[in-house]
PDB file of C-alpha atoms and ligand atoms in Angstrom:
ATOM      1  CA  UNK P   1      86.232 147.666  54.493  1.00 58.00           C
ATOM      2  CA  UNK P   2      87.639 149.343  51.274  1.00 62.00           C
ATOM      3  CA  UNK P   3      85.880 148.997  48.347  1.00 74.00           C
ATOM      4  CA  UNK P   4      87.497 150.916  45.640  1.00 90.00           C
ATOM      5  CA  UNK P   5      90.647 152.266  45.058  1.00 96.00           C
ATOM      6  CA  UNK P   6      91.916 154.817  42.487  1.00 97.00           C
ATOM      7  CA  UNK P   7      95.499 154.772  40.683  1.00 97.00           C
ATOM      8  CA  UNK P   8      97.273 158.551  40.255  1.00 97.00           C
ATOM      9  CA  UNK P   9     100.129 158.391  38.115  1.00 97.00           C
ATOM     10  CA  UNK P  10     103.754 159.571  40.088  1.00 98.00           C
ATOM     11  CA  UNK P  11     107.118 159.741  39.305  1.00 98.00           C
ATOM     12  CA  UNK P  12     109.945 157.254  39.892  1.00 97.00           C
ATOM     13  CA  UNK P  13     111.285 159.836  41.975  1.00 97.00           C
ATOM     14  CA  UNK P  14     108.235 160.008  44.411  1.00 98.00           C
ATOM     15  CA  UNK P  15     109.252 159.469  48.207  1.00 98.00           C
ATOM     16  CA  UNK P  16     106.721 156.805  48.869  1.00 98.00           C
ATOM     17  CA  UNK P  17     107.226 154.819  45.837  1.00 98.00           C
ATOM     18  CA  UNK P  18     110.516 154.086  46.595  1.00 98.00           C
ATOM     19  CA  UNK P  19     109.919 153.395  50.952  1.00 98.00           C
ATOM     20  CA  UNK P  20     106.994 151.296  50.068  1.00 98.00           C
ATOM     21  CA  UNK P  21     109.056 148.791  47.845  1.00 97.00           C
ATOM     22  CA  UNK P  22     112.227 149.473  49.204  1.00 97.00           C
ATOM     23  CA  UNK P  23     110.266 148.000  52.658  1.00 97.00           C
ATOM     24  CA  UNK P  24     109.194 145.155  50.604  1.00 96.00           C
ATOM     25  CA  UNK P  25     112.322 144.572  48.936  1.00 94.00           C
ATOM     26  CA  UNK P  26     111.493 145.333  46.056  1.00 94.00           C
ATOM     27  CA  UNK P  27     114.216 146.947  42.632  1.00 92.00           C
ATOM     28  CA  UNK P  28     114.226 150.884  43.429  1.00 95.00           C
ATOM     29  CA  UNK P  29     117.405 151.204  40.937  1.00 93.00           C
ATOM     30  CA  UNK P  30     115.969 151.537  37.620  1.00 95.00           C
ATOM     31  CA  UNK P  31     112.870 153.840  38.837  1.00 96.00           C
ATOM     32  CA  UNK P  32     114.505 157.056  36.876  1.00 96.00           C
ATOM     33  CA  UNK P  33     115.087 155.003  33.587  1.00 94.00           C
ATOM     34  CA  UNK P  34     113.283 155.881  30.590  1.00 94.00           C
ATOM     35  CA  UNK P  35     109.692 154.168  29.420  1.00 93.00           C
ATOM     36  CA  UNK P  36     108.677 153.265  33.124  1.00 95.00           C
ATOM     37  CA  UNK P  37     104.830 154.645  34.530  1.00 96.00           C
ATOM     38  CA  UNK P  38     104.222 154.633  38.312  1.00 98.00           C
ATOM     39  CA  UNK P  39     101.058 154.558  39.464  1.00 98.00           C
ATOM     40  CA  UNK P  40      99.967 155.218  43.729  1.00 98.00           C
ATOM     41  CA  UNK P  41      96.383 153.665  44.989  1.00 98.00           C
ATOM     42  CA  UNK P  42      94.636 155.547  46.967  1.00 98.00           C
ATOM     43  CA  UNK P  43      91.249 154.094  48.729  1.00 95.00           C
ATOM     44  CA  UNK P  44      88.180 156.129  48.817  1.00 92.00           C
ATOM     45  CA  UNK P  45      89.125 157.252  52.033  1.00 91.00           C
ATOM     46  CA  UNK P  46      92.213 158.683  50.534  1.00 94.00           C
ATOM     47  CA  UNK P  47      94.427 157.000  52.069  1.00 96.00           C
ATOM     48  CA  UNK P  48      97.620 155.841  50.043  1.00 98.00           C
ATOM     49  CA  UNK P  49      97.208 152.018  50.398  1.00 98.00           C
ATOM     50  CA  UNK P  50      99.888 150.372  47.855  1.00 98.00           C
ATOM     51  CA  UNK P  51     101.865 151.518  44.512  1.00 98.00           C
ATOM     52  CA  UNK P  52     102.308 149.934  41.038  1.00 98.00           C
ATOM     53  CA  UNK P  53     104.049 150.357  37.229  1.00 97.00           C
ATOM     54  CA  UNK P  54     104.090 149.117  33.930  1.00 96.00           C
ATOM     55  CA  UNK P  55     107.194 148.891  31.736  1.00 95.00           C
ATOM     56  CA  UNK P  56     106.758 149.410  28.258  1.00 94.00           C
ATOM     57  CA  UNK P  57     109.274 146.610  26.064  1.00 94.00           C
ATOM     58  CA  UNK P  58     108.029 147.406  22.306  1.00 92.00           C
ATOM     59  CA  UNK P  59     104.668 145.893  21.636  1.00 92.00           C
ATOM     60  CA  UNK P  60     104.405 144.208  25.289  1.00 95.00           C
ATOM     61  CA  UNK P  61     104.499 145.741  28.788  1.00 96.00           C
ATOM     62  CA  UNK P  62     106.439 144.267  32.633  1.00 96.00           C
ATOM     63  CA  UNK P  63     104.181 145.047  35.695  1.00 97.00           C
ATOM     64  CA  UNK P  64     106.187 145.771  38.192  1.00 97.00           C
ATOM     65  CA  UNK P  65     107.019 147.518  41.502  1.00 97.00           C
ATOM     66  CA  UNK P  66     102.975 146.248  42.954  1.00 98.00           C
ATOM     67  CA  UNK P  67     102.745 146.667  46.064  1.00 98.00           C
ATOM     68  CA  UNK P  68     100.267 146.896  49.213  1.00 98.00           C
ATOM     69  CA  UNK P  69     101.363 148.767  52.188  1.00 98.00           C
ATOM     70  CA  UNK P  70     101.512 145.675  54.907  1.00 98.00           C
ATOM     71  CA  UNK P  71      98.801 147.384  57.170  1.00 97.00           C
ATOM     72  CA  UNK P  72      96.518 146.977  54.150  1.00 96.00           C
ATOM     73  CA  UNK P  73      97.273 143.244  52.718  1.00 97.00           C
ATOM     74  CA  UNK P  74      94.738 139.999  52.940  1.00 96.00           C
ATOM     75  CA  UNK P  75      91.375 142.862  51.399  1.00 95.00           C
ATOM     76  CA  UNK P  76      92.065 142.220  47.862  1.00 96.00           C
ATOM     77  CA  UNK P  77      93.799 145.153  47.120  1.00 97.00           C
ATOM     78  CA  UNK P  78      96.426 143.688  45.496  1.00 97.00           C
ATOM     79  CA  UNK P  79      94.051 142.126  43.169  1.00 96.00           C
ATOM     80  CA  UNK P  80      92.707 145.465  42.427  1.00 97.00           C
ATOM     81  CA  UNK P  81      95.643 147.524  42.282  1.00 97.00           C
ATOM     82  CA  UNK P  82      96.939 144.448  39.207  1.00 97.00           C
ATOM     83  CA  UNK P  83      93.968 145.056  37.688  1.00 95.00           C
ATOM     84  CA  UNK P  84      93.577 148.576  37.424  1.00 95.00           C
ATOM     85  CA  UNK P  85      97.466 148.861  36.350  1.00 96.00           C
ATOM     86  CA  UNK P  86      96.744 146.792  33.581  1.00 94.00           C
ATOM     87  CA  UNK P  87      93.490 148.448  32.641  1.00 90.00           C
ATOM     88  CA  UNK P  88      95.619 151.527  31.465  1.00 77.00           C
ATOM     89  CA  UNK P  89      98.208 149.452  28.771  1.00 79.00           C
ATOM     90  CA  UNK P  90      97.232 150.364  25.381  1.00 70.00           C
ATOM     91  CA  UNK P  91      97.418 147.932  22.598  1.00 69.00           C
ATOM     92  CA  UNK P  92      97.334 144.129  22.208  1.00 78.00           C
ATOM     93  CA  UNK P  93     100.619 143.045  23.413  1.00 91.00           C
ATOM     94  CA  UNK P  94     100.556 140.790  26.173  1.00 96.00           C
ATOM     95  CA  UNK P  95     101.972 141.502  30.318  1.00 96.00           C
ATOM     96  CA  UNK P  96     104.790 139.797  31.501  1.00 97.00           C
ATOM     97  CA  UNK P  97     106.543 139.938  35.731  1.00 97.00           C
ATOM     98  CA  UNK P  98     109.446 138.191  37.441  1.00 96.00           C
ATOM     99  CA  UNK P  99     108.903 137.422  40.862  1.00 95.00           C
ATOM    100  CA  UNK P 100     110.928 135.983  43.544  1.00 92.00           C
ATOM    101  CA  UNK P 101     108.544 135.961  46.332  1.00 91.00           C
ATOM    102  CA  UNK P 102     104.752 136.378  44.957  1.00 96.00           C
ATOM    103  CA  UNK P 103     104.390 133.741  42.276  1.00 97.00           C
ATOM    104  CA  UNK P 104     101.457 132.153  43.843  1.00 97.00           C
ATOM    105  CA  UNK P 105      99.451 135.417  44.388  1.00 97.00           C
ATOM    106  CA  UNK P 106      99.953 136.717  40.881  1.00 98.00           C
ATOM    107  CA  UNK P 107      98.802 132.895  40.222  1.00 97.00           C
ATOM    108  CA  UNK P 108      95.413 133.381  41.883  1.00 96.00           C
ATOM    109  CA  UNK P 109      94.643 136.314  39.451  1.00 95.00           C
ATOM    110  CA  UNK P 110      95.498 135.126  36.163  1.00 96.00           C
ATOM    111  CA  UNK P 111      99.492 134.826  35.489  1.00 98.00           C
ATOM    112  CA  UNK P 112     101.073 131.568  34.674  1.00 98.00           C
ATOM    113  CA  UNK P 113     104.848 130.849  35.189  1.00 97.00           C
ATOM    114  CA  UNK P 114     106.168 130.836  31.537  1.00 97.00           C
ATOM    115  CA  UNK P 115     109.962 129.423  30.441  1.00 96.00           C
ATOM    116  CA  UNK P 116     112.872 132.475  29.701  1.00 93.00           C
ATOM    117  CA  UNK P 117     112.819 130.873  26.209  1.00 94.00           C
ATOM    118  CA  UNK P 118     109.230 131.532  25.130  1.00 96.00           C
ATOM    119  CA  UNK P 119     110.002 135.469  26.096  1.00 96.00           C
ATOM    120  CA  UNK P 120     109.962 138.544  24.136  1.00 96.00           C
ATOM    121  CA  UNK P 121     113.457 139.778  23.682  1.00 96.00           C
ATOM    122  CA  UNK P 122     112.603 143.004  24.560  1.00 96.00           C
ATOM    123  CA  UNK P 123     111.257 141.571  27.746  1.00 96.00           C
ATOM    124  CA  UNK P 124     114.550 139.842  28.640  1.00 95.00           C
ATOM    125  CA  UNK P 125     115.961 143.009  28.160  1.00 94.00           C
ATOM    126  CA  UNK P 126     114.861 144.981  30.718  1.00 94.00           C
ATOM    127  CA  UNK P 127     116.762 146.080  33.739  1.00 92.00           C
ATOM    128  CA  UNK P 128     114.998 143.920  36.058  1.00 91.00           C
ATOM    129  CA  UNK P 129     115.395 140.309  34.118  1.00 90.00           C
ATOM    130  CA  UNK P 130     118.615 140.972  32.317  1.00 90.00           C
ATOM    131  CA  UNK P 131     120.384 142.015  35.388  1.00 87.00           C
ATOM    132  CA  UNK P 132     118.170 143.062  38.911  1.00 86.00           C
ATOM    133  CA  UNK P 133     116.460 139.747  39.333  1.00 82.00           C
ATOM    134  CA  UNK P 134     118.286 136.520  39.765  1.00 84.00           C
ATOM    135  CA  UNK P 135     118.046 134.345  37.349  1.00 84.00           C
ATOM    136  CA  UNK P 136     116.054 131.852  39.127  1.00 87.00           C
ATOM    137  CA  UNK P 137     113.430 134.197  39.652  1.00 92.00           C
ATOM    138  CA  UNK P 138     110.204 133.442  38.296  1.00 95.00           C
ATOM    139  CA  UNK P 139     108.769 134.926  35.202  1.00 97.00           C
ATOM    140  CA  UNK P 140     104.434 134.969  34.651  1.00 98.00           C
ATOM    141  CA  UNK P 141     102.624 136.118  31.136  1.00 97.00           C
ATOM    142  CA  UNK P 142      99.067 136.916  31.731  1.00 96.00           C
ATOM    143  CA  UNK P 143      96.843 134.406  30.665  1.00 93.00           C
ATOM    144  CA  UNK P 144      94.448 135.488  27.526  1.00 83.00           C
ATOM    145  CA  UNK P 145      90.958 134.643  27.852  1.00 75.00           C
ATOM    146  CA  UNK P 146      90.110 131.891  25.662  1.00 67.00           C
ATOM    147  CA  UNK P 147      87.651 132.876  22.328  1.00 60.00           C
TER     148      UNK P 147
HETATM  149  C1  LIG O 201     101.820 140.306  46.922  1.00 88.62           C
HETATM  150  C2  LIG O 201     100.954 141.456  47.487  1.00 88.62           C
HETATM  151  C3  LIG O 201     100.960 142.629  46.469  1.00 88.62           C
HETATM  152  C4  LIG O 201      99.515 140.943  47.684  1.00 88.62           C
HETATM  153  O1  LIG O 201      98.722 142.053  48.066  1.00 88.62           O
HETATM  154  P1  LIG O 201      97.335 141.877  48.865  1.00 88.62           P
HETATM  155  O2  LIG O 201      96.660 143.200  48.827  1.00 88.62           O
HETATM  156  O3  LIG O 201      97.588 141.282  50.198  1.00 88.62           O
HETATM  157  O4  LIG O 201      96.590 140.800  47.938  1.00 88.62           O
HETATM  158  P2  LIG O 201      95.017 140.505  47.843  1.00 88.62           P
HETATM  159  O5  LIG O 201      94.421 140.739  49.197  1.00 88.62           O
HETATM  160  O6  LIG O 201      94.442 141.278  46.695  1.00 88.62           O
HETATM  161  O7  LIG O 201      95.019 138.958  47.487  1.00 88.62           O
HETATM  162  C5  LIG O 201      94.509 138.467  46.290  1.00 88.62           C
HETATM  163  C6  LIG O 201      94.569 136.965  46.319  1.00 88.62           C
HETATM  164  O8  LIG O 201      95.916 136.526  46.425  1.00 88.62           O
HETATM  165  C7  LIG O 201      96.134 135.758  47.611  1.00 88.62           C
HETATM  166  N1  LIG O 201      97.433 136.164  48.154  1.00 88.62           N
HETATM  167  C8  LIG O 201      97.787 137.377  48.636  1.00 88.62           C
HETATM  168  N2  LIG O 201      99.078 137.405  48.970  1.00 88.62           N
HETATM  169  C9  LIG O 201      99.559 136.163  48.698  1.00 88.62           C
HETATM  170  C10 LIG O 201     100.844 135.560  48.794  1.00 88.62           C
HETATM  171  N3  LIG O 201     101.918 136.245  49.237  1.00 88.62           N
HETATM  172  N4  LIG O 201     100.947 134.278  48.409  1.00 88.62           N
HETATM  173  C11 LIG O 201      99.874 133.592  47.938  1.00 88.62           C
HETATM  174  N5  LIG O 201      98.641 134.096  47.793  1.00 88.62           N
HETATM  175  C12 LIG O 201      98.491 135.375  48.163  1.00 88.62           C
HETATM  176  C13 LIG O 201      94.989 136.142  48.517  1.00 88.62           C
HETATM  177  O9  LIG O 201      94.700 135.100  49.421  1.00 88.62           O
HETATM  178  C14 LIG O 201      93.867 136.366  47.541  1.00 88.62           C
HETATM  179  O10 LIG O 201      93.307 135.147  47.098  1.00 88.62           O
HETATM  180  P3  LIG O 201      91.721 134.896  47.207  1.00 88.62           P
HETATM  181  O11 LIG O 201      91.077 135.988  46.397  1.00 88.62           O
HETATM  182  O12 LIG O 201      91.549 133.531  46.656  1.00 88.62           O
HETATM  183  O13 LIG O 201      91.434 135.040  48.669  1.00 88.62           O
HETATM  184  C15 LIG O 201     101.475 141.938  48.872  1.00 88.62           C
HETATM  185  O14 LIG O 201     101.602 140.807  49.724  1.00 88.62           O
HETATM  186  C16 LIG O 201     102.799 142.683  48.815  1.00 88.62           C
HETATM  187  O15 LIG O 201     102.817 143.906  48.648  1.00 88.62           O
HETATM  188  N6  LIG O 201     103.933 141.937  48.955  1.00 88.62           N
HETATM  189  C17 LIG O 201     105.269 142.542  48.953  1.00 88.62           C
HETATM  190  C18 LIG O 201     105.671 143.030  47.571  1.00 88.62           C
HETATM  191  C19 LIG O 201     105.673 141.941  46.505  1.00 88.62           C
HETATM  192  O16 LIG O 201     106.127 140.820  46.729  1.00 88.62           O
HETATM  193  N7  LIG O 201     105.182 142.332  45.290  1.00 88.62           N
HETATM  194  C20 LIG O 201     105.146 141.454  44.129  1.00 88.62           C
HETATM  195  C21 LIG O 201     106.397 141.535  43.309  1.00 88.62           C
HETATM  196  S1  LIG O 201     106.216 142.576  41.861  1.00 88.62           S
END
């Protein structure tokens, strides 16, 4: 059983990024652009087990690209791999995702569906909501915990 994992940054170019989602049919286009941050975790058995990134859109970020290698889903991984992507934004601004397939797992760890109209511009404007994603995907802000 895994019980840590740790993230090491890469870049959009690296070969596994781009297999891992491409296998889970996940956007691969706009990995070159400008302001993305890829991130691979590896277990503590170093094993490469899934693959992450964070898009900066002025004061708030998009996670994007998570993903756990299939052999390694259902261990909470996923979970982990969100959580320690998100541990590295700086700032106060808040994390937005589109989704088309994973709605309710990002669900069980603290996103809520939010309407296009109650998003940042900057968000809309990204690659993968103004143009890769269909518009029916769905779009998740991370909840704040409550003062
Ligand atoms: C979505 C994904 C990252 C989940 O990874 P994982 O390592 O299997 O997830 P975890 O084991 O950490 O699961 C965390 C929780 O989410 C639940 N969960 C996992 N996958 C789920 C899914 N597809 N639908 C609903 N719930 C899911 C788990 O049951 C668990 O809940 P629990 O703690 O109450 O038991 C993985 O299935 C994947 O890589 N999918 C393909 C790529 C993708 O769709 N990425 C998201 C788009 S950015």
């Amino acid at each position: 059983m895994l019980s840590s994992i740790t993230l090491h940054e890469v870049p959009g170019i690296d070969a596994g990024l781009r297999e891992a989602l491409h296998a889970a049919g996940l956007p691969t286009e706009d990995l070159e652009d400008e302001g993305r941050t890829f991130f691979k975790a590896v277990s503590d058995e170093y094993q490469t087990v899934g693959y992450s990134g964070l898009e900066r859109c002025g004061d708030d970020y998009l996670l994007r690209s998570v993903v756990t290698l299939p052999e390694h889903r259902g261990l909470g991984l996923g979970r982990m791999i969100v959580a320690g992507t998100l541990q590295g934004r700086g700032g106060s601004g808040d994390a937005f995702l589109v989704t088309t397939t994973a709605a309710s797992f990002f669900s069980t760890i603290g996103f809520s569906e939010v309407s296009r109209a109650s998003v940042p511009a900057a968000v809309l404007a990204t690659r993968q909501l103004s143009s890769i994603c269909p518009s029916s995907a769905t779009i998740m802000k991370l909840n704040r915990p409550s003062t």
